[in-house]
Short mmCIF file of C-alpha atoms in Angstrom, two decimals:
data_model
loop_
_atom_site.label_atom_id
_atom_site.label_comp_id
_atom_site.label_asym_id
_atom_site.label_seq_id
_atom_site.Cartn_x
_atom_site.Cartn_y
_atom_site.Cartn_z
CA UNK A 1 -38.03 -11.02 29.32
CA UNK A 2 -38.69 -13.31 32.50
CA UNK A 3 -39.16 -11.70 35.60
CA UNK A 4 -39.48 -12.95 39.51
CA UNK A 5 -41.54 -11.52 41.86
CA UNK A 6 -40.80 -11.22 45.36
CA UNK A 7 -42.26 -13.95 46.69
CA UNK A 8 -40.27 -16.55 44.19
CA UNK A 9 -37.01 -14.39 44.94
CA UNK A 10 -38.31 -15.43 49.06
CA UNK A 11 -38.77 -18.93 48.21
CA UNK A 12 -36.03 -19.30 46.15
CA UNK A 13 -33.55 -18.03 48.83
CA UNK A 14 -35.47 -20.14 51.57
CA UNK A 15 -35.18 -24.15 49.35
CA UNK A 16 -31.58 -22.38 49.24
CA UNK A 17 -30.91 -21.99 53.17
CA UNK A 18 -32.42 -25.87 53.41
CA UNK A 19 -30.15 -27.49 50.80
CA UNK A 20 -27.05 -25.59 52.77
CA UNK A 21 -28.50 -26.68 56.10
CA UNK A 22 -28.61 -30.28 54.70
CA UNK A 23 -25.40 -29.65 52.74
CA UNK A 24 -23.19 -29.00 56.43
CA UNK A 25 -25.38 -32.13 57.85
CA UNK A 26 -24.27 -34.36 55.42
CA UNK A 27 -20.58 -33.26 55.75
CA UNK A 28 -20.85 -33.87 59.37
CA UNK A 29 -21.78 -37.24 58.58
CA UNK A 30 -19.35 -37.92 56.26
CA UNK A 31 -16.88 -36.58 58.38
CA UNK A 32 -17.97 -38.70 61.67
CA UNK A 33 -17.79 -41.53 59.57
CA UNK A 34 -14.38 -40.75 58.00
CA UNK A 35 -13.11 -40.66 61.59
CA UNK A 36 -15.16 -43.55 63.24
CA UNK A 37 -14.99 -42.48 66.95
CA UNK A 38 -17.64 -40.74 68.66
CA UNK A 39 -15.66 -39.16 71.07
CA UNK A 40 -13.76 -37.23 68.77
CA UNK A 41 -16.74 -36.54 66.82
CA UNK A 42 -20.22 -37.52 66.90
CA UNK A 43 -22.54 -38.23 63.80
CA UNK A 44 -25.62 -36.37 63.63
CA UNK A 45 -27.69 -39.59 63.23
CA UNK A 46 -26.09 -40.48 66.73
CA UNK A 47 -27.23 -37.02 68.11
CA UNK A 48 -30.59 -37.33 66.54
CA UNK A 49 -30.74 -40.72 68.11
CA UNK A 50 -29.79 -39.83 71.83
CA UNK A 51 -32.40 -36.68 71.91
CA UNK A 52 -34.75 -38.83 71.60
CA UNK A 53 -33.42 -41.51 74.08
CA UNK A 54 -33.60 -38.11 76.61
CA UNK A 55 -36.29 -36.80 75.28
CA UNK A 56 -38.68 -39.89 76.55
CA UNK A 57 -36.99 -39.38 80.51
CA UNK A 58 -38.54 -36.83 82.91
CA UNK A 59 -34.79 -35.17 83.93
CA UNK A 60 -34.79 -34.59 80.28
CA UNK A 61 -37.69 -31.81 81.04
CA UNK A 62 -36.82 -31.14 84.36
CA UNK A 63 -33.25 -30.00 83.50
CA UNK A 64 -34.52 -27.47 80.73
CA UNK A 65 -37.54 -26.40 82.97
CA UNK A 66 -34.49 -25.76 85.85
CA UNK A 67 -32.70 -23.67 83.33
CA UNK A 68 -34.81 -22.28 81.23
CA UNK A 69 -36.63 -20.77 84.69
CA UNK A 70 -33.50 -18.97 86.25
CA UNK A 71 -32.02 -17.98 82.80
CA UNK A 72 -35.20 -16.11 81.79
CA UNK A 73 -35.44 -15.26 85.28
CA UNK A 74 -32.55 -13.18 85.55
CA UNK A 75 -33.23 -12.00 81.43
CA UNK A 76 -36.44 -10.53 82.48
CA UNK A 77 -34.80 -9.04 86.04
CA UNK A 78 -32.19 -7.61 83.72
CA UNK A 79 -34.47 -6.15 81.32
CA UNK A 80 -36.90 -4.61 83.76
CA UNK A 81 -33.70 -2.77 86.09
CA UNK A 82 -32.26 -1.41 82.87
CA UNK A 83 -35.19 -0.35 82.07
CA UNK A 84 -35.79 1.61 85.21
CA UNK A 85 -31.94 2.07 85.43
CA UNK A 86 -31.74 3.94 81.87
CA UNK A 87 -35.09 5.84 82.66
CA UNK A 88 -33.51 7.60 85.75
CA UNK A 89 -30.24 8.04 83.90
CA UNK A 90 -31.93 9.94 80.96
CA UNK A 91 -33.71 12.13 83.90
CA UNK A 92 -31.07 12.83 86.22
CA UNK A 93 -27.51 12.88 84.89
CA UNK A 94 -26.30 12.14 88.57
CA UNK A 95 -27.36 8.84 87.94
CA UNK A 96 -25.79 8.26 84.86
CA UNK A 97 -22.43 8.93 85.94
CA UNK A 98 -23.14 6.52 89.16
CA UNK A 99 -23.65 3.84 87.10
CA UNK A 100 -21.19 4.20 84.66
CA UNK A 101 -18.44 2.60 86.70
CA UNK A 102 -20.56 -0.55 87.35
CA UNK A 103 -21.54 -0.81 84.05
CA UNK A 104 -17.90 -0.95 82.19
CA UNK A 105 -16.82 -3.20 85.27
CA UNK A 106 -19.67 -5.92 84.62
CA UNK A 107 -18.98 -5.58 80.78
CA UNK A 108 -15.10 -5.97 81.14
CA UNK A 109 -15.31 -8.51 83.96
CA UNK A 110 -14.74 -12.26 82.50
CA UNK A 111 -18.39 -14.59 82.88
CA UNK A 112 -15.68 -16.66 84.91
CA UNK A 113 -14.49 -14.19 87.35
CA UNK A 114 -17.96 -12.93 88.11
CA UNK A 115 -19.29 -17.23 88.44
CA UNK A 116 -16.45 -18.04 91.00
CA UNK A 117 -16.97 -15.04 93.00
CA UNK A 118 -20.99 -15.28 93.19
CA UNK A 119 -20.58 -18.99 94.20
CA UNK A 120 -19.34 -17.37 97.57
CA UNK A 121 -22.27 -15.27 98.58
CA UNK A 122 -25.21 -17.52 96.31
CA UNK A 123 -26.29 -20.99 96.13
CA UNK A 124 -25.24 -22.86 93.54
CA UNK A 125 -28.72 -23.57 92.08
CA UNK A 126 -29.46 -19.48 91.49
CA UNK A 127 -26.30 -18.86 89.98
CA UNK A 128 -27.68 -18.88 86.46
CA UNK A 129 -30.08 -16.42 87.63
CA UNK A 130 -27.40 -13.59 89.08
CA UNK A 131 -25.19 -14.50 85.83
CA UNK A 132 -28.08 -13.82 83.48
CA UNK A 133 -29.18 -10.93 84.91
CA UNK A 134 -25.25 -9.66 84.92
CA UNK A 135 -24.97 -10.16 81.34
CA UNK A 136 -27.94 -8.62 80.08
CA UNK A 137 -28.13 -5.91 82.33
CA UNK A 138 -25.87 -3.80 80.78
CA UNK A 139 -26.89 -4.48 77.68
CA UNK A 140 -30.23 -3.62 78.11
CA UNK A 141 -29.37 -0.41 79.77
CA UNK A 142 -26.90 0.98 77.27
CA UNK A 143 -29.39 -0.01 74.46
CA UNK A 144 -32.31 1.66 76.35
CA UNK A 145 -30.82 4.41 77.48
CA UNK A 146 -29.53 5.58 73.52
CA UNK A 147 -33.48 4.57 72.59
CA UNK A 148 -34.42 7.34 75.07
CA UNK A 149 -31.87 10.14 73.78
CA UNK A 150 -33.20 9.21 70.49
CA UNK A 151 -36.56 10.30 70.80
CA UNK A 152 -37.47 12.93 68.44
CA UNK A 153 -36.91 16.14 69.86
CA UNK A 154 -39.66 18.02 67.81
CA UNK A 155 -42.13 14.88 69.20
CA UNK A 156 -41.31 15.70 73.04
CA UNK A 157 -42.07 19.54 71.88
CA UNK A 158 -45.20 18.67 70.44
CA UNK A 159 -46.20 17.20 73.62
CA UNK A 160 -45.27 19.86 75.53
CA UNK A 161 -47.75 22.27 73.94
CA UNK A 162 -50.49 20.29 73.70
CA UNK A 163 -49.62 19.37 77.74
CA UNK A 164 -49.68 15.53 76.99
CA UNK A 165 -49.09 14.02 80.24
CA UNK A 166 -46.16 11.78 81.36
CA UNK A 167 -48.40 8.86 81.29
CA UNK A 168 -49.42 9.22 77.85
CA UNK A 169 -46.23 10.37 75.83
CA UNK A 170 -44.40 7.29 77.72
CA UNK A 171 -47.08 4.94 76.10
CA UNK A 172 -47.78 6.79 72.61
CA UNK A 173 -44.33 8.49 72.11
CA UNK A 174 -41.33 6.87 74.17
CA UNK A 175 -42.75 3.26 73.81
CA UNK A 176 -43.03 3.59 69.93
CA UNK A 177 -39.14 5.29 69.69
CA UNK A 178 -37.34 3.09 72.02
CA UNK A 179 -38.91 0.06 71.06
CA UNK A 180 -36.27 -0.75 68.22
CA UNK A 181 -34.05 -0.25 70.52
CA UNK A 182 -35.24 -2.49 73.23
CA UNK A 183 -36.16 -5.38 70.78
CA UNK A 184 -32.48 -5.72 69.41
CA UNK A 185 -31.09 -5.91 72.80
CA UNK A 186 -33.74 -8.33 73.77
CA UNK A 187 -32.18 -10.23 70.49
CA UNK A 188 -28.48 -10.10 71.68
CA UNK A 189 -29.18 -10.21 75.05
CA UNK A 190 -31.49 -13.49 74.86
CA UNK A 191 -28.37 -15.43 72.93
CA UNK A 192 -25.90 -14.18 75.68
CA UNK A 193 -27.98 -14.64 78.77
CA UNK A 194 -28.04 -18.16 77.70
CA UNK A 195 -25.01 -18.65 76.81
CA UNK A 196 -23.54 -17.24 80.39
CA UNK A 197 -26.23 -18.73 82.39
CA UNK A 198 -25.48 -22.39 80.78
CA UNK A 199 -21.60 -21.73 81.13
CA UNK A 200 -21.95 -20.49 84.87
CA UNK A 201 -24.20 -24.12 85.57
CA UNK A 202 -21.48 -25.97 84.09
CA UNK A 203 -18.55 -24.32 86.62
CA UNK A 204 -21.14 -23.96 89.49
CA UNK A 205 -22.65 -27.93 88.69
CA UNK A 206 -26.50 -27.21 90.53
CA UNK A 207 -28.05 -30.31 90.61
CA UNK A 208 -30.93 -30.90 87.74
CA UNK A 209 -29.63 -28.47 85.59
CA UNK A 210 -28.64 -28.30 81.94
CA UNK A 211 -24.80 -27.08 82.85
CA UNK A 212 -24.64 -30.59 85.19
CA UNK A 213 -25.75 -32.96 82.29
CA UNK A 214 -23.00 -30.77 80.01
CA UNK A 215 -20.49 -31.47 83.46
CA UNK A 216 -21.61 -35.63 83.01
CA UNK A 217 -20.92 -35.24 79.66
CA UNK A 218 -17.32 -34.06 80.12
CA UNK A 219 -16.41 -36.07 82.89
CA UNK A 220 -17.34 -39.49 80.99
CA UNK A 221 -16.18 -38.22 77.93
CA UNK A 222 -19.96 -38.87 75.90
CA UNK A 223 -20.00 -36.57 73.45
CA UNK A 224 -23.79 -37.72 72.27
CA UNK A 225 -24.75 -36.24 75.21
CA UNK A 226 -22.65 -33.17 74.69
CA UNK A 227 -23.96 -32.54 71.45
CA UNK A 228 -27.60 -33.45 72.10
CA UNK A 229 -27.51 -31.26 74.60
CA UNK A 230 -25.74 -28.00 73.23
CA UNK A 231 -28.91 -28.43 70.31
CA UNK A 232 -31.26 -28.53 73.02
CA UNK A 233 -29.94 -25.48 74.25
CA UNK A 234 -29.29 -23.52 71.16
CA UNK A 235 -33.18 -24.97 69.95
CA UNK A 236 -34.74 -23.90 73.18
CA UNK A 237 -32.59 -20.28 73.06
CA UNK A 238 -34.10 -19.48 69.43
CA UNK A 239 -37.56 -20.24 70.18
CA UNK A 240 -37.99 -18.53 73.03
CA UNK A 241 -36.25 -15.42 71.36
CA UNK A 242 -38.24 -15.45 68.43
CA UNK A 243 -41.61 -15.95 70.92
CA UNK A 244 -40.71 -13.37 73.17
CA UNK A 245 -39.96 -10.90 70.45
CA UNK A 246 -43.57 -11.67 68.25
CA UNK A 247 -45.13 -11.07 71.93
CA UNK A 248 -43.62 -8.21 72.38
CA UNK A 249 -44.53 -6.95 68.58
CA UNK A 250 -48.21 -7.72 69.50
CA UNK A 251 -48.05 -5.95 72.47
CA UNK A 252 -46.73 -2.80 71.42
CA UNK A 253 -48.90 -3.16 68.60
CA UNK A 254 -52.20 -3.47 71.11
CA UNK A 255 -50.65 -0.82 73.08
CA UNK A 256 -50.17 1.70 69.90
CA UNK A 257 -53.84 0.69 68.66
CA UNK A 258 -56.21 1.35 72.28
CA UNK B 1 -60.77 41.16 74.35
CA UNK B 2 -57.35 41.49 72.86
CA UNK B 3 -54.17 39.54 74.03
CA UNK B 4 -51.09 41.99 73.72
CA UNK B 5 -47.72 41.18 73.25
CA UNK B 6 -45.29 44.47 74.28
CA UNK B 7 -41.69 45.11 73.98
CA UNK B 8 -40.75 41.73 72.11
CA UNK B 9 -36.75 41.23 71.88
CA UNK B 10 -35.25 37.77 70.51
CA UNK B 11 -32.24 37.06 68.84
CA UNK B 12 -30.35 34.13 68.29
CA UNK B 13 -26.64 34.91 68.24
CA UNK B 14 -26.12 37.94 65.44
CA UNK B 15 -29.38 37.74 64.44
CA UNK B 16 -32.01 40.22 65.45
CA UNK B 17 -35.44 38.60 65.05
CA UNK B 18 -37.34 40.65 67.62
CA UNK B 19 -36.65 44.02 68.41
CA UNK B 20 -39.04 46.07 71.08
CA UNK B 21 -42.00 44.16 68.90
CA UNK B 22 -45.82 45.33 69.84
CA UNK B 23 -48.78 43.87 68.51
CA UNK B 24 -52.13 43.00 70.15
CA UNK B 25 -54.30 39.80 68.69
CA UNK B 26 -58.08 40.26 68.35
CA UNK B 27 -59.69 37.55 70.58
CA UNK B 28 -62.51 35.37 69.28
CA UNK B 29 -61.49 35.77 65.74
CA UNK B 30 -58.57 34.67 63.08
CA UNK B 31 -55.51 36.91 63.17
CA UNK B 32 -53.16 36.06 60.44
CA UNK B 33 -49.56 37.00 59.98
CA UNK B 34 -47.66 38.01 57.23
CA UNK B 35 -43.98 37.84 56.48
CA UNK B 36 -41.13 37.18 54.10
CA UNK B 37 -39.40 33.71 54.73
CA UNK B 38 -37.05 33.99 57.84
CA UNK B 39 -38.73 37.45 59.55
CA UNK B 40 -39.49 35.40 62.94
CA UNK B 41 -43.38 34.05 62.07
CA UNK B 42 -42.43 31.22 63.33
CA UNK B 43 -40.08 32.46 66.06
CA UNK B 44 -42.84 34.26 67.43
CA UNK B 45 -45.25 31.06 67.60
CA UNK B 46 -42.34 29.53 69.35
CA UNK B 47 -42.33 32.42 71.46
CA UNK B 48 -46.09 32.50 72.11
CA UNK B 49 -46.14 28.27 72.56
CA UNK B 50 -43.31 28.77 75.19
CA UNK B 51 -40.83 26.75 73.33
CA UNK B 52 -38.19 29.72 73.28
CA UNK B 53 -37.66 32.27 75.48
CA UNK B 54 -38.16 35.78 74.71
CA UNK B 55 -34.54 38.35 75.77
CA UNK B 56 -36.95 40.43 76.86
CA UNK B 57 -40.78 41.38 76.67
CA UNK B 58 -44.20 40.78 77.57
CA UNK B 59 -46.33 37.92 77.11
CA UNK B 60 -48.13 37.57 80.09
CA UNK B 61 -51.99 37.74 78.49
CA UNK B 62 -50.69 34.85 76.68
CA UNK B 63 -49.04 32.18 79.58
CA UNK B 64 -51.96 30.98 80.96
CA UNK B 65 -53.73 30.04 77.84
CA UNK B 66 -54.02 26.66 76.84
CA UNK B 67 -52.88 26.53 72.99
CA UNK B 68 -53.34 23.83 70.28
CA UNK B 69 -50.96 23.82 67.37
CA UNK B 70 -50.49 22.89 63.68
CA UNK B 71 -46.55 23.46 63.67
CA UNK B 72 -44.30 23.74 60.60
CA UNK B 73 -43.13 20.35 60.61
CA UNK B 74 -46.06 17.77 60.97
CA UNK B 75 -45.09 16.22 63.68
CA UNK B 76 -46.97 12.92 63.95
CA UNK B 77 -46.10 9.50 66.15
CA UNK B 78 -45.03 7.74 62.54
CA UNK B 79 -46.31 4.02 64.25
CA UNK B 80 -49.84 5.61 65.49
CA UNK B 81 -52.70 5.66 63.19
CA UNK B 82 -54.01 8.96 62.48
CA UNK B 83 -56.81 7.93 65.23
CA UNK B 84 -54.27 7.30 68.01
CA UNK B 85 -51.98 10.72 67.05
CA UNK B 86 -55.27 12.75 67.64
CA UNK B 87 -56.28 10.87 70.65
CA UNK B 88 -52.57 11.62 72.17
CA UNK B 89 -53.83 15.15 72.70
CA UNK B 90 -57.31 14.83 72.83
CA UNK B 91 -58.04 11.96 75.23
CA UNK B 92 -61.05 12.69 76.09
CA UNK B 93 -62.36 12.92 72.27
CA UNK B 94 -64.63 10.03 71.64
CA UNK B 95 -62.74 7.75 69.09
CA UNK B 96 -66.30 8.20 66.82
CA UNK B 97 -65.91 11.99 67.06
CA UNK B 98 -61.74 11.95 65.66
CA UNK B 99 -63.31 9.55 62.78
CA UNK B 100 -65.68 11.73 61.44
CA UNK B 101 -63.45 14.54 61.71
CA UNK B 102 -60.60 12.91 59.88
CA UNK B 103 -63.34 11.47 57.59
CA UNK B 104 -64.71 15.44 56.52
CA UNK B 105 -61.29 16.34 55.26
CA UNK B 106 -61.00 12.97 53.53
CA UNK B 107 -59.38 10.95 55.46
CA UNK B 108 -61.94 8.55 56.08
CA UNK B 109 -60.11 5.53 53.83
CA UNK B 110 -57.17 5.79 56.19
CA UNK B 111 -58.46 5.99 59.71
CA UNK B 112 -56.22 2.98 60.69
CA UNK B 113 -52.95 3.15 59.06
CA UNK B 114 -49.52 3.91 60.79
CA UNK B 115 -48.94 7.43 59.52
CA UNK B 116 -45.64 6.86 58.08
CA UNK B 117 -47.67 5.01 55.54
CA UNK B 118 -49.58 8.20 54.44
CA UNK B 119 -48.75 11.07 51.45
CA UNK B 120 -47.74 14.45 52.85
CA UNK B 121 -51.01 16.03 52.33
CA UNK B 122 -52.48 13.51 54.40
CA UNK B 123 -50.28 13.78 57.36
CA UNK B 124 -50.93 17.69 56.88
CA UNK B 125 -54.66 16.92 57.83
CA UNK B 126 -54.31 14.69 60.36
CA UNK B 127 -51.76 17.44 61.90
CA UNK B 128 -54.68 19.97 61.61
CA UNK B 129 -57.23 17.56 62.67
CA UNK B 130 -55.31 16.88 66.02
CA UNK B 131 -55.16 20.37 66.44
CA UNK B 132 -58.69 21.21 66.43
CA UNK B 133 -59.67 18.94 68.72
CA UNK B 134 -57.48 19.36 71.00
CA UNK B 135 -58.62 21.52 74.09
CA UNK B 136 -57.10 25.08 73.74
CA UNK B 137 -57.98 28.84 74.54
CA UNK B 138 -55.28 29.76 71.23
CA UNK B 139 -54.98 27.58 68.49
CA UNK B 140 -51.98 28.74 66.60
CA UNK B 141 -51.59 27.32 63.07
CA UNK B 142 -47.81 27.26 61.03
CA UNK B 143 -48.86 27.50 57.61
CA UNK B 144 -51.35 24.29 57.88
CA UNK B 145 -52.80 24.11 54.28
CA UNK B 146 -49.36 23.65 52.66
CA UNK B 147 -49.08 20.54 50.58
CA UNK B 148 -52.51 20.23 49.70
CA UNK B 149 -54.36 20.31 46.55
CA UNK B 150 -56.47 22.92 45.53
CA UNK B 151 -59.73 20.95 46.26
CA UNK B 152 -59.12 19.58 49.07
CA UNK B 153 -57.43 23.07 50.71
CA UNK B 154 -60.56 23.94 49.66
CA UNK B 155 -62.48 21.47 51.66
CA UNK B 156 -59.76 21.85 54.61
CA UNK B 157 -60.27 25.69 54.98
CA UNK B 158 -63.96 25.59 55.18
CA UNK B 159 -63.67 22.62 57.63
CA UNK B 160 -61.40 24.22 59.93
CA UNK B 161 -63.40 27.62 59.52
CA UNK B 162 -66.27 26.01 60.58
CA UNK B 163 -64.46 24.60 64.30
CA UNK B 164 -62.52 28.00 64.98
CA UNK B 165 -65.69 30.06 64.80
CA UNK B 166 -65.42 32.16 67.57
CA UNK B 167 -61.81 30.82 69.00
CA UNK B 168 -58.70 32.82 68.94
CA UNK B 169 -56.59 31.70 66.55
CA UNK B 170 -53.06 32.94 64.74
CA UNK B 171 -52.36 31.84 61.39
CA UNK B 172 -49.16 31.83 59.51
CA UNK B 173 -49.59 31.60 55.77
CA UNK B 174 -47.80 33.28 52.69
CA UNK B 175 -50.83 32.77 50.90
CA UNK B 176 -53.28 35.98 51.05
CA UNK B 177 -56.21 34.00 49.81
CA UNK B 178 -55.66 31.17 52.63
CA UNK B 179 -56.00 34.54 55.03
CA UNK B 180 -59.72 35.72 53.45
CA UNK B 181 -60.84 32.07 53.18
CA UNK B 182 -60.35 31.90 56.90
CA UNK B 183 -62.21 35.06 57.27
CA UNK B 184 -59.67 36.90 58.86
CA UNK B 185 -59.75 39.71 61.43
CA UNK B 186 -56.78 40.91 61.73
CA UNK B 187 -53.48 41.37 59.77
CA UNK B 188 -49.93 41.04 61.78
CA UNK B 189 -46.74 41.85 59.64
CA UNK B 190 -43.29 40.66 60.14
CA UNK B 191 -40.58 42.41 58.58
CA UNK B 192 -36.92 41.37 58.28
CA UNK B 193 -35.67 44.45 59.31
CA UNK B 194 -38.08 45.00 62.60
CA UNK B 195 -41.85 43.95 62.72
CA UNK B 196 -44.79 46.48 63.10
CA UNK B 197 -48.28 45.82 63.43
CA UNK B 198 -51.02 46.19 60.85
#
């Protein structure tokens, strides 16, 4: 009887993902060819082509270095105050009620609504930052705070008796149960903060940005430039995620182990 | 020296566990009580670890003792080696001194694992293990050979004999043999229908 271990059954369904990756490539193709006009839709030979034209200018950098700065700016603002936020909620309920209003208002409130109105009291070129650190906040918080109330009861009573102090059960007991938590809000929150802090550039145009080259690209209709740059994003968004997230693994992993 | 518990009332809505309860615990030496399943032995280490609150009663000789427990459940950080869950409680335990102690009750090939990775029995030891070195006056222990073979309960009990020489401890077990292998001093019954001391 033939049998397949688990490592064929993982390389098997990874030669899989690459032939569907290069299947939806080469329909692209086809289909940018069918239609002939890169405005309406651009092959991905043309795309391929025009990263690299950018890729050999210095605004190229400069405009992900502006962006990537103040979007993980704000992400890591975010993720530290709902952090903090979520810790005082779990301790005094008070709290948790206060925020509760703010929260469901910045979750409800359109990326839009809160980009026009922060173009008032903010320069344009830290707009990213505020819009970020919008988005993910309450994300971070709600995910945090449910991490906390998770923690196993008969774990906290444990500690009690044997009079671990705060110190320690936050590093050997809290840290280990609300990490899971934490990391897949990281996950969502990373794709989202990016995704707001990109479309709040584009409405509030700061000069050197990412949002202003996707602005050019509108304006002169060039979608090479449009689509070059949306991979650039979407390339840059992933491998900071997955880097941030195998850092934060081998920290908690350190941390667990001294 | 004998810690005295007087007048001991819980219940827990019907349910009388406690009612005007006496006994006294012989300090320096194993006391061991004895009880069907569900007659309070582990209400009253609750009781005595300050986890529940007596209706009414005195503990006093027993609030400002430090305690160490094995409790019923094991109760181990599941990502923390066995290493790390003992140094939780015991920081100032040398990281050496928790190895050879979780080595003599055979956990030496295992010193590094995440403890969700280890059997039963060997999450039972590193429970005890993390008791006994933890800093305590009382070192109350929920049934803390259950799940173990007979050779290595045998190897456990002599162990943990050996580092409660002389310390208070009170010791929940079903198992009468488990009481004379710890060289026990004193007997404590808990009935269903009201405990009395023995």
């Amino acid at each position: 009887m033939a049998s397949t271990s688990p490592s064929d059954g993982g390389s098997r369904r990874n030669a899989i993902r690459v032939w569907s990756v290069l299947l939806w490539l080469a329909v692209w193709q086809i289909a940018a060819m069918a239609i002939g006009h890169d405005i309406l839709l651009v092959s991905p030979v043309t795309v391929v082509r025009r990263l690299v034209e950018l890729a050999v200018t210095g605004s190229f950098w400069n405009s992900i270095g502006f962006s990537l700065l103040r979007i993980i700016g704000g992400f890591f603002l975010a993720a530290g105050t709902g952090l903090l936020f979520a810790a005082a909620s779990y301790r005094f309920r008070a709290i948790e009620i206060m925020l509760e209003p703010p929260m469901q208002t910045i979750k409800a409130t359109p990326v839009a609504s809160f980009v026009i109105l922060i173009l008032i009291w903010v320069p344009s070129r830290n707009l990213s930052v505020v819009i970020s650190f919008l988005m993910v906040l309450p994300i971070m918080y709600t995910n945090v705070l449910a991490g906390i109330r998770s923690t196993d009861r008969q774990l906290l009573e444990m500690a009690d008796v044997f009079r671990v102090p705060t110190g320690r059960r936050i590093r050997y007991i809290y840290v280990s149960q609300v990490l899971p938590y934490f990391r897949s809000a990281c996950s969502v929150a990373l794709g989202l903060g990016w995704k707001s802090g990109i479309a709040a550039e584009v409405i509030g145009i700061p000069v050197g940005s990412i949002g202003e080259k996707l602005y050019q690209s509108k304006i002169f209709l060039d979608t090479p430039d449009l689509f070059a740059w949306t991979l650039v994003i979407i390339v840059v968004s992933v491998c900071f995620e997955k880097l941030f997230l195998k850092m934060l693994d081998a920290a908690v992993g350190k941390l667990e182990r001294m | 020296m004998e810690l005295n518990i007087r007048g001991l009332k819980k219940r827990y809505g019907d349910v009388t566990v406690f009612d005007h309860f006496d006994c006294s615990l012989l300090g320096c030496a194993v006391n061991v009580v004895f009880g069907p399943s569900g007659a309070g032995k582990t209400t009253l280490l609750r009781l005595v670890m300050g986890l529940a609150r007596p209706d009414a009663g005195d503990l006093s000789s027993l609030s400002d003792l430090k305690v160490g427990a094995v409790f019923q459940e094991d109760r181990l950080c599941d990502n923390l080696s066995p290493v790390s869950n003992v140094k939780l409680v015991a920081p100032s335990v040398s990281r050496e001194a928790i190895q050879r102690a979780l080595s003599s009750v055979g956990l030496g090939s295992c010193l590094d694992k995440p403890a969700r990775e280890l059997s039963g029995g060997m999450r039972r030891r590193v429970a005890l293990i993390r008791a006994l070195l933890s800093d305590y006056d009382l070192l109350l222990l929920d049934e803390p050979f259950k799940g173990l073979d007979e050779t290595t309960k045998e190897t456990v009990i002599t162990y943990t004999r050996g580092m409660t020489a002389g310390r208070t401890v009170l010791l929940v077990t079903h198992d009468r043999q488990e009481a004379l292998a710890m060289d026990a001093r004193r007997i404590i019954t808990v009935k269903t229908e009201g405990p009395e001391t023995g």
